[in-house]
PDB file of C-alpha atoms in Angstrom:
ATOM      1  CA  UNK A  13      48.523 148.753 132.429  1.00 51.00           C
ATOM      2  CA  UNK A  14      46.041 148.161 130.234  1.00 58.00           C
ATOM      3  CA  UNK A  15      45.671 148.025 126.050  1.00 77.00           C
ATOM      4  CA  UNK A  16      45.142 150.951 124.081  1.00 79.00           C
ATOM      5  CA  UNK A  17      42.553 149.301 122.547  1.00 79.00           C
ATOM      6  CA  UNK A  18      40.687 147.993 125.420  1.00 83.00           C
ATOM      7  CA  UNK A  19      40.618 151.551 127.017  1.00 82.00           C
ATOM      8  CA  UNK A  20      39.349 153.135 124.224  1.00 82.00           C
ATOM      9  CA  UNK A  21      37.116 150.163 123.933  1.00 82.00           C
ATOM     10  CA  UNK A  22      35.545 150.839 127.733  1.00 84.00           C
ATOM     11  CA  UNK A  23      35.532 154.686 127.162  1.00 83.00           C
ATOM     12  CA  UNK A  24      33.410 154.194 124.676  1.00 82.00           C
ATOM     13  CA  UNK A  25      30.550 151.392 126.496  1.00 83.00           C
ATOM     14  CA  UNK A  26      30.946 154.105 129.719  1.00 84.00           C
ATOM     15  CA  UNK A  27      29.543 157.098 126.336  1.00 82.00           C
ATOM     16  CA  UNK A  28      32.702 159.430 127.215  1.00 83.00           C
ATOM     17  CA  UNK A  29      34.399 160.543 124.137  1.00 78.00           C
ATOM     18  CA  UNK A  30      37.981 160.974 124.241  1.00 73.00           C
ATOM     19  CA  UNK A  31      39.488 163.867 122.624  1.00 71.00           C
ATOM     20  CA  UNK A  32      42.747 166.118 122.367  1.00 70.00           C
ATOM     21  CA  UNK A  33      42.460 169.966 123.015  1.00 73.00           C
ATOM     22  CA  UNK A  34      44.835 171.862 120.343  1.00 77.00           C
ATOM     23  CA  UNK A  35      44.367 174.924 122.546  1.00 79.00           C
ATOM     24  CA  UNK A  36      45.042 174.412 126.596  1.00 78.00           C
ATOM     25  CA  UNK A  37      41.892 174.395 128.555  1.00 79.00           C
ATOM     26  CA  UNK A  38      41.817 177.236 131.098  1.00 82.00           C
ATOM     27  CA  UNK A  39      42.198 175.898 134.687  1.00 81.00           C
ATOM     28  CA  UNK A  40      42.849 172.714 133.784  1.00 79.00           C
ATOM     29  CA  UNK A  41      46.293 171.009 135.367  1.00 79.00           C
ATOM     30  CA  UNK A  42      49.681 171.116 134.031  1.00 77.00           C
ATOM     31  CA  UNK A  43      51.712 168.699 133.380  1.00 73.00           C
ATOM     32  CA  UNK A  44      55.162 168.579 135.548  1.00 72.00           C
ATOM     33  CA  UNK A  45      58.457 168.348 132.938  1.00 67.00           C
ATOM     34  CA  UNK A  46      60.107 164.560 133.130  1.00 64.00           C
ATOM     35  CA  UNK A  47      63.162 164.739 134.898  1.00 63.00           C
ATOM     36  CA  UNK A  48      65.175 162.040 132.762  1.00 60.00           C
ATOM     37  CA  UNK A  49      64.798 164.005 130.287  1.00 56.00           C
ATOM     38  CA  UNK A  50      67.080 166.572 131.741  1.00 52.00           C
ATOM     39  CA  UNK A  51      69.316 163.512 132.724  1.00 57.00           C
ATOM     40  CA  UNK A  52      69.447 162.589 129.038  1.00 54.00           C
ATOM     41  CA  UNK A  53      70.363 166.115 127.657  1.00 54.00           C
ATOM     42  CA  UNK A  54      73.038 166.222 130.582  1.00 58.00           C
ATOM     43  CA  UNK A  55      74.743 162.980 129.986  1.00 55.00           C
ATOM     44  CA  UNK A  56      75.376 163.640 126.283  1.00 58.00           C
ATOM     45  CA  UNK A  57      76.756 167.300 127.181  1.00 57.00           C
ATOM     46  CA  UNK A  58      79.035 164.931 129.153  1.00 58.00           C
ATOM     47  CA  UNK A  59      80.101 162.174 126.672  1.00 54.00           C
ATOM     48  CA  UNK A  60      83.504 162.728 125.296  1.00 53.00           C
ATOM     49  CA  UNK A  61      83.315 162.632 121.778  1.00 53.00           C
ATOM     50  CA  UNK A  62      87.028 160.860 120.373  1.00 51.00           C
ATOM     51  CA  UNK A  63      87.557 161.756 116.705  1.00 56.00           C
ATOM     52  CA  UNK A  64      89.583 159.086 114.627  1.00 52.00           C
ATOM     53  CA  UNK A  65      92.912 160.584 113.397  1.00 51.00           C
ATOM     54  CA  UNK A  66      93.353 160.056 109.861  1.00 52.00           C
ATOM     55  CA  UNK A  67      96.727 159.982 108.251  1.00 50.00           C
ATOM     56  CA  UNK A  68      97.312 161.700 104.802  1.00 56.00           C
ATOM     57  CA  UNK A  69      96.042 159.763 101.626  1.00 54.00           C
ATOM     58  CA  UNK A  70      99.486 159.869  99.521  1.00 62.00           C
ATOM     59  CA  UNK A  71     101.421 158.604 102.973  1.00 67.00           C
ATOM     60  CA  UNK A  72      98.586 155.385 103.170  1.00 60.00           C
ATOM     61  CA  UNK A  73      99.194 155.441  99.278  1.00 62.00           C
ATOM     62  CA  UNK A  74     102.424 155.326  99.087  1.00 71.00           C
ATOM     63  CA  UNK A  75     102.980 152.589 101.791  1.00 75.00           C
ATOM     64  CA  UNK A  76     100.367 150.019 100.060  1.00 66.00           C
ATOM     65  CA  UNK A  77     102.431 150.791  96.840  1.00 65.00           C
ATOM     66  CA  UNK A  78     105.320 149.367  98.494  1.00 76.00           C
ATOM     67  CA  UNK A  79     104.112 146.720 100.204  1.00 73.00           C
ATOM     68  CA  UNK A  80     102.827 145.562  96.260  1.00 71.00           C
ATOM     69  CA  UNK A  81     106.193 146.446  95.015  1.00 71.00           C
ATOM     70  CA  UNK A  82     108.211 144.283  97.426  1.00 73.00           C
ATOM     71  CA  UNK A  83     105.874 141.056  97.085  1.00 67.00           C
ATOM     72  CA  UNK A  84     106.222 141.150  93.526  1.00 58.00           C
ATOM     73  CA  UNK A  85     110.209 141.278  93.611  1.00 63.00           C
ATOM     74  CA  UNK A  86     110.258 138.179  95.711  1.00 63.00           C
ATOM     75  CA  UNK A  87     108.476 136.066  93.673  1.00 58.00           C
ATOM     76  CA  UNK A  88     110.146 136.875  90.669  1.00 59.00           C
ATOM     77  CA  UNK A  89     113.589 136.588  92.557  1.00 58.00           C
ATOM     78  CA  UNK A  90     112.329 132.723  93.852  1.00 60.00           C
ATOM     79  CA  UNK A  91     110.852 131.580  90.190  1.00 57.00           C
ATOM     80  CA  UNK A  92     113.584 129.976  88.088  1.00 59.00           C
ATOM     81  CA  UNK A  93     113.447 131.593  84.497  1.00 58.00           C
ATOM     82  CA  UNK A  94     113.672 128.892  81.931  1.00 56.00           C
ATOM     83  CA  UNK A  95     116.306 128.847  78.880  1.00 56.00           C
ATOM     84  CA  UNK A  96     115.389 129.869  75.632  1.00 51.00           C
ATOM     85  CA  UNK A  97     117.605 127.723  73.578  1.00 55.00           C
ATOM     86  CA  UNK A  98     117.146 124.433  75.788  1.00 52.00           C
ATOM     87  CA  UNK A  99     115.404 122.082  74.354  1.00 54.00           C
ATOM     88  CA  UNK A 100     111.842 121.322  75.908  1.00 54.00           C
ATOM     89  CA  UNK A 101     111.752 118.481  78.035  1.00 53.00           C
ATOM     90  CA  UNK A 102     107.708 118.427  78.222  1.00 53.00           C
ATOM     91  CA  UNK A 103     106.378 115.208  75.814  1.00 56.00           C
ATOM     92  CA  UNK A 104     103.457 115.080  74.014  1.00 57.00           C
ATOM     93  CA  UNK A 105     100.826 113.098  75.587  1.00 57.00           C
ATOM     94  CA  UNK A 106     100.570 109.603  74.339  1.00 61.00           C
ATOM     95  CA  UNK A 107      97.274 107.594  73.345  1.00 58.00           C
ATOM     96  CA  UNK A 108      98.040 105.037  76.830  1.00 63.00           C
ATOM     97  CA  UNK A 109      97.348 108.526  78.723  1.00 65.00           C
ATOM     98  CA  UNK A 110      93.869 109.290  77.035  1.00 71.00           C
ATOM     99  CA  UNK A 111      91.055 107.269  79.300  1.00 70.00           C
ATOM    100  CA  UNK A 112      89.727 104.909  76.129  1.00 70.00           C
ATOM    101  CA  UNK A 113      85.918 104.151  76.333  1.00 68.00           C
ATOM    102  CA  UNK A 114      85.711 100.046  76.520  1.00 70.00           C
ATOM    103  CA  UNK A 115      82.995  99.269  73.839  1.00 69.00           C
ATOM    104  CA  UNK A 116      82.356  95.707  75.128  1.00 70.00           C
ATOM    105  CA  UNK A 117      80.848  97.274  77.879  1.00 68.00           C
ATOM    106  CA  UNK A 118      78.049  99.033  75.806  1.00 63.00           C
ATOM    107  CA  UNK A 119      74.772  96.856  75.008  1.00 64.00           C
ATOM    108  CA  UNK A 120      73.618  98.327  71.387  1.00 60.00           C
ATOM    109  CA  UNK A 121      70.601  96.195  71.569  1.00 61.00           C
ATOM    110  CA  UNK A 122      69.381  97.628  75.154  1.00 57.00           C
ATOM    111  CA  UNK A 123      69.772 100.961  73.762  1.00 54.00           C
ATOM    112  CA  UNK A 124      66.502 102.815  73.034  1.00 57.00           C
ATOM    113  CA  UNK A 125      65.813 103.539  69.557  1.00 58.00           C
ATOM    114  CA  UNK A 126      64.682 106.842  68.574  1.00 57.00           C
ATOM    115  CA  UNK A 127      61.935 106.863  66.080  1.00 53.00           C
ATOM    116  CA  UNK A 128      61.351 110.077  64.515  1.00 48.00           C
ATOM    117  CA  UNK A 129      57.755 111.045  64.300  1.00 48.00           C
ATOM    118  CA  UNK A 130      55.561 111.465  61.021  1.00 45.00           C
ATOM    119  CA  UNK A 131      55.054 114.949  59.917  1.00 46.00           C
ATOM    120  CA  UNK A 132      51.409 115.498  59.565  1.00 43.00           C
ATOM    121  CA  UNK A 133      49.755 115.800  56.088  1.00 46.00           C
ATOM    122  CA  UNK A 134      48.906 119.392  54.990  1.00 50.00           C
ATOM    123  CA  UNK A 135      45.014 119.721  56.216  1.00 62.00           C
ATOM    124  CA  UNK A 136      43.212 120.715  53.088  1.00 77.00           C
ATOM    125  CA  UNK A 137      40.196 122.908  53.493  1.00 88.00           C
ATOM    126  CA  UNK A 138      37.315 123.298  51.197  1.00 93.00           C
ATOM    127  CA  UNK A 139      33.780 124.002  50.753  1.00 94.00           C
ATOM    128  CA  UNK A 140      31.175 122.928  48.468  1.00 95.00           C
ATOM    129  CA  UNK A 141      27.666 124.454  48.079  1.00 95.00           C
ATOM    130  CA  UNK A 142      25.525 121.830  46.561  1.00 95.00           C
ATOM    131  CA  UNK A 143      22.533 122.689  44.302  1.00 94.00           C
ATOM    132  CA  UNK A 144      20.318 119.899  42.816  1.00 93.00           C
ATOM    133  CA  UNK A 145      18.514 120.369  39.603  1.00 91.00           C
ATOM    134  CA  UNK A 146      15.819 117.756  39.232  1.00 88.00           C
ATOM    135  CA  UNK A 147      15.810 115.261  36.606  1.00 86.00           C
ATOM    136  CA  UNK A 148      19.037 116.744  35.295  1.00 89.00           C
ATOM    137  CA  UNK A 149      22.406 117.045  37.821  1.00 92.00           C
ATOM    138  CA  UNK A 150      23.663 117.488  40.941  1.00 93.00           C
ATOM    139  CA  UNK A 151      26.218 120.712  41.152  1.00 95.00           C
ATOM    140  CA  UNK A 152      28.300 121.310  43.418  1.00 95.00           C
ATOM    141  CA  UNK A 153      30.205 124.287  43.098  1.00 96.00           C
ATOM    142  CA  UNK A 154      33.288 125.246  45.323  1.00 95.00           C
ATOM    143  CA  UNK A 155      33.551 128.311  47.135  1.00 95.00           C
ATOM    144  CA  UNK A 156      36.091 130.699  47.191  1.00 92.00           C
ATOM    145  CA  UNK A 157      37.235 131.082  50.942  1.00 91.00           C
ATOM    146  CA  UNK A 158      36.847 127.802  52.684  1.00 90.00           C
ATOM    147  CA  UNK A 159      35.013 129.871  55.750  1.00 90.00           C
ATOM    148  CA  UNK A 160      33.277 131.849  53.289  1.00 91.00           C
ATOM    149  CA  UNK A 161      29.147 131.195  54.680  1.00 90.00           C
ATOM    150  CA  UNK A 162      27.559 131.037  51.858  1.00 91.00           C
ATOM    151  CA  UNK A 163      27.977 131.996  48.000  1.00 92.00           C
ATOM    152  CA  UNK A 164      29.379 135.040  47.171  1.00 92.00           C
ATOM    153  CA  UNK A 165      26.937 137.728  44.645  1.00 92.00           C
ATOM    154  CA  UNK A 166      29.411 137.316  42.477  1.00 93.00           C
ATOM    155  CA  UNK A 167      29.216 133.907  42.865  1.00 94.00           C
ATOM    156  CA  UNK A 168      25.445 134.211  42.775  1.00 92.00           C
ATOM    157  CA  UNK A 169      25.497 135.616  39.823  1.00 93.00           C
ATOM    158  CA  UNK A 170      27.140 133.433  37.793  1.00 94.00           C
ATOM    159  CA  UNK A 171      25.903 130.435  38.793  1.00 93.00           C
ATOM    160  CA  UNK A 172      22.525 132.074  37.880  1.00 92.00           C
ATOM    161  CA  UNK A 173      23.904 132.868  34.357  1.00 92.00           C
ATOM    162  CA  UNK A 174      24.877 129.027  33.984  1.00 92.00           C
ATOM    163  CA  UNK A 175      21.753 127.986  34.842  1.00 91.00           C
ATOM    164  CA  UNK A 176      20.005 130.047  32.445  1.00 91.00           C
ATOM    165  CA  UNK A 177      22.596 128.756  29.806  1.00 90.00           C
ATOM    166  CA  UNK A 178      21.762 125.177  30.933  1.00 89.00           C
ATOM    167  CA  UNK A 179      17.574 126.025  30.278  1.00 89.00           C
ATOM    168  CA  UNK A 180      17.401 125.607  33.981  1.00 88.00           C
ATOM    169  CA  UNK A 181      14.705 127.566  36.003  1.00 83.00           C
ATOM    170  CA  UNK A 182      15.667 125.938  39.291  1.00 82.00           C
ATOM    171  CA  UNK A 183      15.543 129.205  42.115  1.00 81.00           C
ATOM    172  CA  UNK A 184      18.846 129.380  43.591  1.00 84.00           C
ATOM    173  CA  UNK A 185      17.954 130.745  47.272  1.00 82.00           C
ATOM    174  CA  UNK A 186      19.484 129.623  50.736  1.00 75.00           C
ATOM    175  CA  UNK A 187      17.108 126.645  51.414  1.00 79.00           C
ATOM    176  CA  UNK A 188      17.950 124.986  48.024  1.00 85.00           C
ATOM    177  CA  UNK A 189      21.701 125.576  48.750  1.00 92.00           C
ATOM    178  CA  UNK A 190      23.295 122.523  51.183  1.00 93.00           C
ATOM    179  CA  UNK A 191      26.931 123.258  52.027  1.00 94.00           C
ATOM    180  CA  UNK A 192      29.657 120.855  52.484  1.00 95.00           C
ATOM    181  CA  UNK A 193      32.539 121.840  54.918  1.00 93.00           C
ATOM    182  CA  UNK A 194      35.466 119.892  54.859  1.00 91.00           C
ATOM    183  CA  UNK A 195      37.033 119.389  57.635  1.00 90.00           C
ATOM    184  CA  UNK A 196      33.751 119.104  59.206  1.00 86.00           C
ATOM    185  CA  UNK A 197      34.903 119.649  62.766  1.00 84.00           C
ATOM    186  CA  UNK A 198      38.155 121.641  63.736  1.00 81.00           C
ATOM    187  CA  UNK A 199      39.962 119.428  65.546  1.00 82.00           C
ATOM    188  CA  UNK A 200      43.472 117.909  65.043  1.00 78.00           C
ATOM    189  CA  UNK A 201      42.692 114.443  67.152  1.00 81.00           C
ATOM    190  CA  UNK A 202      40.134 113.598  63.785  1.00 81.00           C
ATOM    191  CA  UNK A 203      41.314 112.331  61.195  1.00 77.00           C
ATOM    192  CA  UNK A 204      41.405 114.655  58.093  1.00 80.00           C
ATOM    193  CA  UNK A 205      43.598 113.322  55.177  1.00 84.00           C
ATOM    194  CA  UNK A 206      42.381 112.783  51.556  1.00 84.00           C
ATOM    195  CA  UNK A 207      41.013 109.590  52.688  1.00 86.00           C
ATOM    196  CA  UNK A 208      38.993 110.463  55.539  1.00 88.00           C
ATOM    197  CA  UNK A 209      38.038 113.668  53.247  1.00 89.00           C
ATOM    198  CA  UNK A 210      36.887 111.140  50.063  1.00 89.00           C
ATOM    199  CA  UNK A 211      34.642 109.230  52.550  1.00 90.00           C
ATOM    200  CA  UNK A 212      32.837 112.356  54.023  1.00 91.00           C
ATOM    201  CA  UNK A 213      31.903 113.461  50.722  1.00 91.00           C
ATOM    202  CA  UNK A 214      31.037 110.310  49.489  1.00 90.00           C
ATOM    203  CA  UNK A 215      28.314 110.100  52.519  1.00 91.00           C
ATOM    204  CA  UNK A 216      27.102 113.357  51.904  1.00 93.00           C
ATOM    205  CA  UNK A 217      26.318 112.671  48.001  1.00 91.00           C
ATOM    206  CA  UNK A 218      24.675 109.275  49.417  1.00 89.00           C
ATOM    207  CA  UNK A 219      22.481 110.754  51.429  1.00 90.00           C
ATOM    208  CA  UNK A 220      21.514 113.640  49.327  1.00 90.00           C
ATOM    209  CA  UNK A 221      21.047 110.696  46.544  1.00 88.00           C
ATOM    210  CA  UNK A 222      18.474 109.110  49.180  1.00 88.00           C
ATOM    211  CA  UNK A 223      16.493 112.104  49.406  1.00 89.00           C
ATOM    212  CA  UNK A 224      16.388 113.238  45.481  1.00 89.00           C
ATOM    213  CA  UNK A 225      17.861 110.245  43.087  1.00 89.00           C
ATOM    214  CA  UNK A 226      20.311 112.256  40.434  1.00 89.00           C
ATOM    215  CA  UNK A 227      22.064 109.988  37.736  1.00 89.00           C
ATOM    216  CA  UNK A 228      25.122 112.916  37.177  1.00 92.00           C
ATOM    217  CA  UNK A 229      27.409 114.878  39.506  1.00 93.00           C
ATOM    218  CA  UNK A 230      29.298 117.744  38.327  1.00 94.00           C
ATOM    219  CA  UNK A 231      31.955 119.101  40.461  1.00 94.00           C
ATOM    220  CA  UNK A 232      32.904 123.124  39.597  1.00 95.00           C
ATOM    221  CA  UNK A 233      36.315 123.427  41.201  1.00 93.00           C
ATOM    222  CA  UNK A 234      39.156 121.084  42.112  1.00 90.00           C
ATOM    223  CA  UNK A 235      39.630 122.123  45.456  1.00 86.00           C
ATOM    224  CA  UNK A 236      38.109 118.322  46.373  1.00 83.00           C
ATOM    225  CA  UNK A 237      40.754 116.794  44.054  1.00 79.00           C
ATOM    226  CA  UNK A 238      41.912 114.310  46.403  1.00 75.00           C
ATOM    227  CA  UNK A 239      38.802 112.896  46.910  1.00 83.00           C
ATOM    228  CA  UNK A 240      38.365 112.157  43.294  1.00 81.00           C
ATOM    229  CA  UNK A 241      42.733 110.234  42.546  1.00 77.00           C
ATOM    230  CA  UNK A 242      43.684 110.279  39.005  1.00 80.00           C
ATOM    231  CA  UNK A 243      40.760 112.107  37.448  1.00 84.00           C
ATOM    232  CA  UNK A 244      41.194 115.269  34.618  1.00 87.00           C
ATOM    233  CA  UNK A 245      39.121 118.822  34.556  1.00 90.00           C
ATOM    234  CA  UNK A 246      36.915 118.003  31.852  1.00 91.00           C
ATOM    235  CA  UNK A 247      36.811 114.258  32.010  1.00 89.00           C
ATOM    236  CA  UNK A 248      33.596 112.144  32.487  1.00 89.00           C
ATOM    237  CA  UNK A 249      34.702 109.241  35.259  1.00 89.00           C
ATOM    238  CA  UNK A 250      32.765 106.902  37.541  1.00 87.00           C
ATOM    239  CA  UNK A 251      32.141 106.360  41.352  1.00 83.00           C
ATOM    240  CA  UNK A 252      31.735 103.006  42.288  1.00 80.00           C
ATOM    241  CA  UNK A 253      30.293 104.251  45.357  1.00 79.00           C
ATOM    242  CA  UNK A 254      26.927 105.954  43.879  1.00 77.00           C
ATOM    243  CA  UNK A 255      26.936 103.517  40.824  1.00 67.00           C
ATOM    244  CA  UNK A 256      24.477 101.371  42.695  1.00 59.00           C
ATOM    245  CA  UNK A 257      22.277 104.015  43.864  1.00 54.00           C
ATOM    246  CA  UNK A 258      19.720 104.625  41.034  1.00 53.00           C
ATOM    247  CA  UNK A 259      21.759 104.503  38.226  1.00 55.00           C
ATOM    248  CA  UNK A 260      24.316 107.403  39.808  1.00 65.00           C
ATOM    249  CA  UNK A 261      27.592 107.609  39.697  1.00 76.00           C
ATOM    250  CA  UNK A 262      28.450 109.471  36.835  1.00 88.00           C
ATOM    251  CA  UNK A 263      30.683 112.584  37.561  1.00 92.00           C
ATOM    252  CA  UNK A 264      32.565 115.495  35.848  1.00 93.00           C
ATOM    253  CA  UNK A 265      35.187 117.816  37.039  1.00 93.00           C
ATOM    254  CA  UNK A 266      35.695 121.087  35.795  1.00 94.00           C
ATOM    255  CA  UNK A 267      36.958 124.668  36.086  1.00 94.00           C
ATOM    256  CA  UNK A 268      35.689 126.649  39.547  1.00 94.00           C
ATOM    257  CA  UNK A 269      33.620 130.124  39.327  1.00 95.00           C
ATOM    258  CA  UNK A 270      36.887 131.542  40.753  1.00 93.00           C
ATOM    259  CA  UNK A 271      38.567 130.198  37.866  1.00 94.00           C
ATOM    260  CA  UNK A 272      36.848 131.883  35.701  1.00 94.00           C
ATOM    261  CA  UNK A 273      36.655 134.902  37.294  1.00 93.00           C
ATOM    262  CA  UNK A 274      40.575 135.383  36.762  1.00 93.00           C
ATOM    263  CA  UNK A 275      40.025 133.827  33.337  1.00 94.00           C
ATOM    264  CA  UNK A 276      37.278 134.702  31.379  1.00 90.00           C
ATOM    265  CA  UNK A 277      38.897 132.527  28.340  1.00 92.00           C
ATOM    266  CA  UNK A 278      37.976 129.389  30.470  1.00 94.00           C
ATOM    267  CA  UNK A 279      34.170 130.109  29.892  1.00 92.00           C
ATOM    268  CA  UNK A 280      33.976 127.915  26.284  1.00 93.00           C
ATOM    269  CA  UNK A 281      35.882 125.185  28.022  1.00 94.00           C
ATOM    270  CA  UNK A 282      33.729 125.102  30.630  1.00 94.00           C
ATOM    271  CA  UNK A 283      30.596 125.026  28.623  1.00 92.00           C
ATOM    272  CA  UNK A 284      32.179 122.799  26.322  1.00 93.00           C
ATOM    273  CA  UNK A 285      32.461 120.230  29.290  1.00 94.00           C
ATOM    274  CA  UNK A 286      28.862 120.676  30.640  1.00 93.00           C
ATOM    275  CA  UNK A 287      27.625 120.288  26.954  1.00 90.00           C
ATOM    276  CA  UNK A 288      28.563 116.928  26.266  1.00 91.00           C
ATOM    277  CA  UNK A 289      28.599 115.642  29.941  1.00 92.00           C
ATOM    278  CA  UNK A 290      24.990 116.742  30.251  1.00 86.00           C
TER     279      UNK A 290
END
């Protein structure tokens, strides 16, 4: 007997098209009734069907109950019952039947040393938008948000006041504006401490002193403290690094434009500062 699929498969290569009437199809053969079928329907009318007696619950109940019951009574009967008021004969366990660790055994100097790893410095994040006035100073002024990317109009705005103040007509626009991202990259595998921080900025200012020599450097803002140890906000100090570079090297710190937007009192000082630095 062949597939079902490979007849259907030839019916269709010989073009006849199989198909089920839902209605009979007038002179067309009948088929006879299977006889085991009959068989089938006799031999279960047949079949003796045995139901399982089942005794009543409480009587299976009952008798499990006292199977329990009786098991119990035996092994209480069996156990001896120990005395109240006899004294215990159990002893406490002494130190010769605690296993002791032998110590000579143990090698301290084979044993590996933990060494517990250094915490990673705090990554400090700043920016610096640097604006060069010629023949007077090099600003740079810190930004508020480290991401920030680019001044502020706040920020614009003020430093345009200061300028005026300082008898500056230097247009502050985005091509005169260099920024200075610290950390310049995002990534934890570079090195990013105060050191590594002090020597990024220290290029930058070198090569902006290559293009346009400025004798004076005046840093608005402390966020790049650490590149600049043991200095004050208001104090004139020195970088070796630019000394040599056409007379440069003189720097002062001082308060941020964020500074003195939560403190307007902070103005004076910070013209104070510029005053006798520049």
């Amino acid at each position: 007997m062949q597939q079902e699929g490979q007849r259907l498969a030839y019916l269709q290569a010989l073009g006849i098209t199989q198909y089920v009437p839902l209605r009979p199809i007038d002179g067309a053969p009948t088929l006879p009734v299977m006889a085991w079928e009959a068989e089938v329907v006799a031999a279960d009318e047949s079949a003796t069907v045995v139901e399982p007696v089942e005794a009543p619950v409480s009587a299976v109940v009952a008798e499990v109950v006292e199977k329990i019951t009786t098991s119990v009574d035996a092994k209480t009967a069996t156990a001896p019952m120990p005395d109240a008021q006899a004294p215990s004969t159990g002893s406490a366990p002494s130190d010769n039947d605690i296993p002791q660790l032998d110590l000579s055994r143990v090698k301290l100097d084979d044993a590996p040393k933990k060494t517990l790893a250094a915490k990673p410095s705090a990554l400090q994040r700043f920016t610096l938008a640097v604006i060069t006035l010629p023949q007077r100073a090099r600003l740079l002024v810190q930004l508020s948000q480290p991401d920030a990317p680019g001044l502020s109009a706040v920020e614009y705005r003020m430093l345009g006041d200061l300028l005026l103040a300082l008898g500056s007509q230097q247009d502050i626009n985005d091509s005169s504006i260099k920024l200075f991202r610290w950390p310049l990259v995002n990534n934890p595998r570079i090195a990013a401490d105060a050191s590594a921080a002090r020597d990024g900025l220290l290029a930058f200012l070198a090569a902006a002193q290559g293009e346009q020599p400025i004798a004076k450097t005046v840093v608005l803002g402390t966020a790049a403290l650490s590149c600049f140890p043991h200095q004050q906000i208001g104090q004139a100090f020195t970088l070796p690094e630019l000394d040599s570079a056409a007379g440069a090297g003189h720097c002062l710190m001082t308060h941020s434009l964020l500074d003195l937007q939560r403190d307007w009192s902070l103005k004076p000082a910070l013209w104070q500062h510029l005053h006798a630095f520049l």
